[in-house]
Amino acid sequence: MSDSTAEGELDLEMFIQGVIEQLCQACEQLKYKFPTEIQAEAIPWALQGRDIIGLAQTGSGKTAAFALPILQALWEAPQGLFSCILAPTRELAYQISESFESLGSIIGVRCAVIIGGMDMMSQAIALSKKPHIIIATPGRLHDHLENTKGFNLRNLKYLVMDEADKLLDMDFGPVIDKILKVIPKERHTYLFSATMTTKVAKLQRASLNNPVKIEVSSKYSTVSTLLQYYLFFPLKHKDCYLVYLCNELAGNSLIIFTRTCSDTQRLALLLRNLGFPAIPLHGQLSQSKRLGSLNKFKAGNRNILVATDVASRGLDIPLVDVVINYDIPSNSKDYIHRVGRTARAGRSGKSITLVTQYDVEFYQRIEQVIGKQMELFPIGSKEDVLLLQERVSEAQRIATLEMKEEQQQKKGSKRIRSEGNDDYKDSEDRDLVISSKLSKKAKRVRR
Amino acid sequence: MSNDNLHESINDQMQGIPYANDSDNEEDEVDELKIKEKLLCSWKKLNERNDSIFTELQTDLFNHFNKSLDVLFTNRSVENSKEIRQIYALHALNHIFKEFRDQGFTRPKVLILLPFRNSALNLAEIIIKLSGAEQQENRKRFFDSYGISPDEETIDLNKPADFLETFKGNIDDMFRIGIKFTRKSIKFYAEFYNADIILASPLGLRMIIGNEGEKKHDFDFLSSIEILIMDQCEIFLMQNWDHIEYIFNHLNLIPKKSHNCDFSRVKNWYLDGKAKYYRQTIIISSYLTPEINSLFNKQMLNLAGKLKIKDKYEGTIVDVIPRVKQIFTRIESSLIEADDTRFKYFIEKSLPALQKLNPKLPYTLIFIPSYFDFIRIRNYFEDNDYNFTSICEYTPAPDVTRARSHFLNGKRNIMLYTERFYFFRRYQIRGTRHILFYALPDHPQFYPEIVNFLISAKNETDSDSNLSCNVIFSKFDQFRLERIVGSERVNRMITSDKHMFLFT
């Protein structure tokens, strides 16, 4: 017992000065031994009450960097609807709420996640219970601010925008402006992002008060524990090479990034046909499916996640060993976000970028931005790879068939549904007619 | 009947409750009840009593109501029905007129279930008077559709008083209406989400709730009911008890839509989905049945506590007029086998015993409370070629007339007769000389009324020996038996080693 307290004290010292004991205890339970760079830089300023712009790559402990000071301020002056965290994606919102709940479990913090695709009524009830922390996507939060009677953020003390540049990229700009209008000017504001655009600079003017800008590493960079490789081959063998890689890396957890939703779906099917436990994650899936996919992957039931850039930002999946860029990202910032899924929090990881004859220009641009030369990923001879071609072709064919069927089903069901909708309308009209007849009749009867 | 007994039993529990008769302290005591002044004023006008503000029964009930207790009152009668209706109306309005800072999800706070439109009309008259409203919106429409014109009234005034009380007026059992109060007006036919009180029949409310999967499946307006009152509860058993259970299962749930509710004012227990523990349920019934008892045990969950008020019974058997031996026979069985055991006893013992005297069973009335038992016996008689006829609640009117005349003139020997039919029609079956109660009726007054069918036969036959009355009962009929033979005898009849009991 005394040992552990001694150790605890050591950890406390190791941790940032000024953080209260309850939160240090929580950090200890979560096995945070020492603060990350961004935490060490940001928390002291935050505790002094300054606004913060934090630039740090994903996986660097950003969430705790803003969660700890907010929780501490909450502990000192508890109130409902104390802080609001805005995030661009629903998954990220869930993830932030998990961090808040685990860090704040000892002080009994109550969080509510307010995101699209979920039931408004149960969210309205959750909000009316006045949770301390709201983690929201901007669209749904604005919806509640407009439509849920009795809910407002007039006493908000802390506003955080995570992945702040994306919040602007994704046309959230106008909604965010509206939200900013209905929350108090007297508040603390934190902006966090891995990358910074000029638009955030605008936002900075709009809503920050004398902020401290903290930048823990150069603008576009990747962590040193990340081994970055490339593979160069003709386009027609792309699937074959991917399958070969999956086979070579079997047992590791992989994320494969593609450019389009349909590629994601197709590759997942293809890999499944060859017996790889792959699951897709993209924006065309329903919210529950998205969460389901992510959870299966997190739990390790399936260790290959095929995803679009939906999954490239902010998500903390601790187990990813390898990131494969099936399509080369056209935007070098996206590359940084994608490979940021691995080699997080001091661990090592690999990224492999597939390069075809058409991608050379993009590839060179990326190398320039990260200021590093990637190495060729060591594989066997070309013949070894092409041995797989026959089976891959077969699987491709099946996958394409399955995709077609699915689409037809979707169309079919859509058609049925839309017809159903027509029916619905018709029957509603009919009902109206009937009911008006009925009411006439009823009147007659009454007379 | 025996209100005195009732008051004794309440007195025991309610020491120190102010009594209306002590006129000195009356004002103070009424003050303590915290009734809104306006209401109290119109109450005094309404009941036109000189001696005191409340009757004794009203004082008792209102004290319980006012403490937010759940109350199951099982001694409603023709005599006290009016004062009970007045006092719960007062309680309901007093609850609505209180100014609440916090609220529920939706506006309706009080739900009153009544069996027929005539009861709703009667209650509405009391509510109008109590509210003292200057304006009454949709009044005419309401009175037109809930009352009937005098020439439409076809009820036979020679029927028993309780029948007249229940069935006089508009007996449509499909209705629901929202009533909304504003400062000076009362509005009938208010939209449910703008209404303060909902009056409904179980069927009417069941229909508006709808079924799962239907387009109109809405029960959000029941989410914030704070007081539920069921008056004439025993009649719901004669209608369709399923509706009652369905309604209870849809009460006080978290709504599906917000209906423009101000969430910052919603009480916490509503948000937590605990509203059912804060609902006051008041059940007014003429008697207690296992079904009502089950509501009391399972659905009345009020944290403030609950109270069951049950009178001691003298027994209606004293009202039997003809001198006839009434033989009560107890059968033993487990609850699961109760129905089968009774049927078996009926076929193997009761029928053969009757047949010993009259092999063809002429002029024999078999009274069957349950429709299911009725079907079972009817089928048995059909299969075994008995000479019989039958009347149940689904029998068309011409067939009823034919059955009665065939029975009277001896063309048909046996008559099967159900309680529900008798409840809705109260037809005497003339020509009856032998009666077999397959089970006792729930309505205690039905027992003597049916045994009294024998009066007309007595004049035709020369001696009493040609008349008989047999009753089959089991320990599960305790409530029914108690009301008929009286509270003093019931325990002995249920527990004694003897199985046969004779009344003359």
PDB file of C-alpha atoms in Angstrom, chain A residues 30-147:
ATOM      1  CA  LEU A  30      -5.535   5.009 -16.978  1.00  0.00           C
ATOM      2  CA  LYS A  31      -1.791   4.330 -16.762  1.00  0.00           C
ATOM      3  CA  TYR A  32      -0.773   7.770 -17.978  1.00  0.00           C
ATOM      4  CA  LYS A  33       2.776   7.834 -16.585  1.00  0.00           C
ATOM      5  CA  PHE A  34       3.974  11.168 -17.851  1.00  0.00           C
ATOM      6  CA  PRO A  35       2.364  13.996 -19.771  1.00  0.00           C
ATOM      7  CA  THR A  36       2.728  14.122 -23.514  1.00  0.00           C
ATOM      8  CA  GLU A  37       4.249  17.165 -25.076  1.00  0.00           C
ATOM      9  CA  ILE A  38       0.962  18.868 -25.848  1.00  0.00           C
ATOM     10  CA  GLN A  39      -0.344  18.151 -22.360  1.00  0.00           C
ATOM     11  CA  ALA A  40       2.756  19.516 -20.717  1.00  0.00           C
ATOM     12  CA  GLU A  41       2.559  22.650 -22.831  1.00  0.00           C
ATOM     13  CA  ALA A  42      -1.165  23.286 -22.840  1.00  0.00           C
ATOM     14  CA  ILE A  43      -2.365  22.366 -19.367  1.00  0.00           C
ATOM     15  CA  PRO A  44      -0.445  24.995 -17.380  1.00  0.00           C
ATOM     16  CA  TRP A  45      -1.720  27.739 -19.685  1.00  0.00           C
ATOM     17  CA  ALA A  46      -5.232  26.342 -19.485  1.00  0.00           C
ATOM     18  CA  LEU A  47      -5.081  26.265 -15.705  1.00  0.00           C
ATOM     19  CA  GLN A  48      -4.159  29.909 -15.795  1.00  0.00           C
ATOM     20  CA  GLY A  49      -7.381  30.519 -17.637  1.00  0.00           C
ATOM     21  CA  ARG A  50      -6.005  31.359 -21.043  1.00  0.00           C
ATOM     22  CA  ASP A  51      -7.603  30.482 -24.347  1.00  0.00           C
ATOM     23  CA  ILE A  52      -5.606  27.995 -26.349  1.00  0.00           C
ATOM     24  CA  ILE A  53      -4.938  27.076 -29.922  1.00  0.00           C
ATOM     25  CA  GLY A  54      -3.291  23.684 -29.862  1.00  0.00           C
ATOM     26  CA  LEU A  55      -1.563  22.200 -32.821  1.00  0.00           C
ATOM     27  CA  ALA A  56      -0.566  18.638 -32.340  1.00  0.00           C
ATOM     28  CA  GLN A  57      -0.763  15.539 -34.372  1.00  0.00           C
ATOM     29  CA  THR A  58      -3.346  12.934 -33.612  1.00  0.00           C
ATOM     30  CA  GLY A  59      -2.395  10.390 -31.047  1.00  0.00           C
ATOM     31  CA  SER A  60      -0.452  12.948 -29.084  1.00  0.00           C
ATOM     32  CA  GLY A  61      -2.875  13.095 -26.168  1.00  0.00           C
ATOM     33  CA  LYS A  62      -4.824  16.134 -27.254  1.00  0.00           C
ATOM     34  CA  THR A  63      -8.054  15.027 -25.702  1.00  0.00           C
ATOM     35  CA  ALA A  64      -6.601  14.840 -22.218  1.00  0.00           C
ATOM     36  CA  ALA A  65      -4.867  18.159 -22.833  1.00  0.00           C
ATOM     37  CA  PHE A  66      -8.187  19.942 -22.901  1.00  0.00           C
ATOM     38  CA  ALA A  67     -10.198  17.493 -20.778  1.00  0.00           C
ATOM     39  CA  LEU A  68      -8.041  17.803 -17.671  1.00  0.00           C
ATOM     40  CA  PRO A  69      -8.221  21.592 -17.295  1.00  0.00           C
ATOM     41  CA  ILE A  70     -11.950  21.573 -18.009  1.00  0.00           C
ATOM     42  CA  LEU A  71     -12.593  18.847 -15.450  1.00  0.00           C
ATOM     43  CA  GLN A  72     -10.508  20.713 -12.925  1.00  0.00           C
ATOM     44  CA  ALA A  73     -12.423  23.932 -13.484  1.00  0.00           C
ATOM     45  CA  LEU A  74     -15.647  21.957 -13.201  1.00  0.00           C
ATOM     46  CA  TRP A  75     -14.513  20.516  -9.893  1.00  0.00           C
ATOM     47  CA  GLU A  76     -13.865  23.995  -8.552  1.00  0.00           C
ATOM     48  CA  ALA A  77     -17.204  25.414  -9.652  1.00  0.00           C
ATOM     49  CA  PRO A  78     -19.601  22.624 -10.513  1.00  0.00           C
ATOM     50  CA  GLN A  79     -22.566  23.434 -12.729  1.00  0.00           C
ATOM     51  CA  GLY A  80     -24.640  21.762 -15.409  1.00  0.00           C
ATOM     52  CA  LEU A  81     -23.923  22.539 -19.061  1.00  0.00           C
ATOM     53  CA  PHE A  82     -20.444  23.626 -18.095  1.00  0.00           C
ATOM     54  CA  SER A  83     -18.591  22.788 -21.247  1.00  0.00           C
ATOM     55  CA  CYS A  84     -19.281  21.947 -24.837  1.00  0.00           C
ATOM     56  CA  ILE A  85     -16.926  20.014 -27.098  1.00  0.00           C
ATOM     57  CA  LEU A  86     -17.561  20.182 -30.817  1.00  0.00           C
ATOM     58  CA  ALA A  87     -16.226  17.456 -33.065  1.00  0.00           C
ATOM     59  CA  PRO A  88     -16.602  16.951 -36.794  1.00  0.00           C
ATOM     60  CA  THR A  89     -17.524  13.272 -36.777  1.00  0.00           C
ATOM     61  CA  ARG A  90     -19.888  11.220 -34.689  1.00  0.00           C
ATOM     62  CA  GLU A  91     -17.270   8.596 -33.925  1.00  0.00           C
ATOM     63  CA  LEU A  92     -14.860  11.176 -32.634  1.00  0.00           C
ATOM     64  CA  ALA A  93     -17.595  12.617 -30.432  1.00  0.00           C
ATOM     65  CA  TYR A  94     -18.128   9.232 -28.823  1.00  0.00           C
ATOM     66  CA  GLN A  95     -14.440   8.802 -28.335  1.00  0.00           C
ATOM     67  CA  ILE A  96     -14.041  12.172 -26.631  1.00  0.00           C
ATOM     68  CA  SER A  97     -16.936  11.393 -24.307  1.00  0.00           C
ATOM     69  CA  GLU A  98     -15.235   8.136 -23.361  1.00  0.00           C
ATOM     70  CA  SER A  99     -12.081  10.039 -22.426  1.00  0.00           C
ATOM     71  CA  PHE A 100     -14.056  12.534 -20.363  1.00  0.00           C
ATOM     72  CA  GLU A 101     -15.907   9.788 -18.598  1.00  0.00           C
ATOM     73  CA  SER A 102     -12.809   7.848 -17.712  1.00  0.00           C
ATOM     74  CA  LEU A 103     -10.814  10.905 -16.659  1.00  0.00           C
ATOM     75  CA  GLY A 104     -13.767  12.348 -14.759  1.00  0.00           C
ATOM     76  CA  SER A 105     -15.071   9.147 -13.230  1.00  0.00           C
ATOM     77  CA  ILE A 106     -13.601   9.989  -9.844  1.00  0.00           C
ATOM     78  CA  ILE A 107     -15.170  13.427  -9.683  1.00  0.00           C
ATOM     79  CA  GLY A 108     -18.446  12.046 -11.039  1.00  0.00           C
ATOM     80  CA  VAL A 109     -18.719  13.926 -14.279  1.00  0.00           C
ATOM     81  CA  ARG A 110     -21.846  13.489 -16.403  1.00  0.00           C
ATOM     82  CA  CYS A 111     -21.533  13.696 -20.185  1.00  0.00           C
ATOM     83  CA  ALA A 112     -24.035  13.676 -23.020  1.00  0.00           C
ATOM     84  CA  VAL A 113     -23.213  12.888 -26.624  1.00  0.00           C
ATOM     85  CA  ILE A 114     -25.389  14.835 -29.017  1.00  0.00           C
ATOM     86  CA  ILE A 115     -24.897  13.655 -32.576  1.00  0.00           C
ATOM     87  CA  GLY A 116     -26.931  13.215 -35.723  1.00  0.00           C
ATOM     88  CA  GLY A 117     -28.590   9.965 -36.626  1.00  0.00           C
ATOM     89  CA  MET A 118     -29.825   9.337 -33.107  1.00  0.00           C
ATOM     90  CA  ASP A 119     -33.202   9.907 -31.471  1.00  0.00           C
ATOM     91  CA  MET A 120     -33.891  13.606 -30.762  1.00  0.00           C
ATOM     92  CA  MET A 121     -36.247  12.902 -27.893  1.00  0.00           C
ATOM     93  CA  SER A 122     -33.852  10.882 -25.790  1.00  0.00           C
ATOM     94  CA  GLN A 123     -31.160  13.497 -26.432  1.00  0.00           C
ATOM     95  CA  ALA A 124     -33.581  16.223 -25.351  1.00  0.00           C
ATOM     96  CA  ILE A 125     -34.139  14.313 -22.122  1.00  0.00           C
ATOM     97  CA  ALA A 126     -30.410  13.834 -21.656  1.00  0.00           C
ATOM     98  CA  LEU A 127     -29.851  17.570 -22.150  1.00  0.00           C
ATOM     99  CA  SER A 128     -32.598  18.547 -19.744  1.00  0.00           C
ATOM    100  CA  LYS A 129     -30.832  16.576 -17.043  1.00  0.00           C
ATOM    101  CA  LYS A 130     -28.104  19.188 -17.392  1.00  0.00           C
ATOM    102  CA  PRO A 131     -24.982  17.129 -17.994  1.00  0.00           C
ATOM    103  CA  HIS A 132     -21.695  18.808 -17.156  1.00  0.00           C
ATOM    104  CA  ILE A 133     -20.136  18.175 -20.536  1.00  0.00           C
ATOM    105  CA  ILE A 134     -21.810  18.048 -23.920  1.00  0.00           C
ATOM    106  CA  ILE A 135     -19.893  16.436 -26.747  1.00  0.00           C
ATOM    107  CA  ALA A 136     -21.627  17.243 -29.990  1.00  0.00           C
ATOM    108  CA  THR A 137     -21.469  17.425 -33.717  1.00  0.00           C
ATOM    109  CA  PRO A 138     -22.408  20.995 -34.696  1.00  0.00           C
ATOM    110  CA  GLY A 139     -25.489  20.221 -36.807  1.00  0.00           C
ATOM    111  CA  ARG A 140     -27.415  18.327 -34.169  1.00  0.00           C
ATOM    112  CA  LEU A 141     -26.379  20.684 -31.384  1.00  0.00           C
ATOM    113  CA  HIS A 142     -27.729  23.586 -33.371  1.00  0.00           C
ATOM    114  CA  ASP A 143     -30.926  21.641 -33.994  1.00  0.00           C
ATOM    115  CA  HIS A 144     -31.414  21.246 -30.244  1.00  0.00           C
ATOM    116  CA  LEU A 145     -30.574  24.873 -29.560  1.00  0.00           C
ATOM    117  CA  GLU A 146     -33.302  25.866 -32.007  1.00  0.00           C
ATOM    118  CA  ASN A 147     -35.948  23.242 -31.337  1.00  0.00           C
TER     119      ASN A 147
END
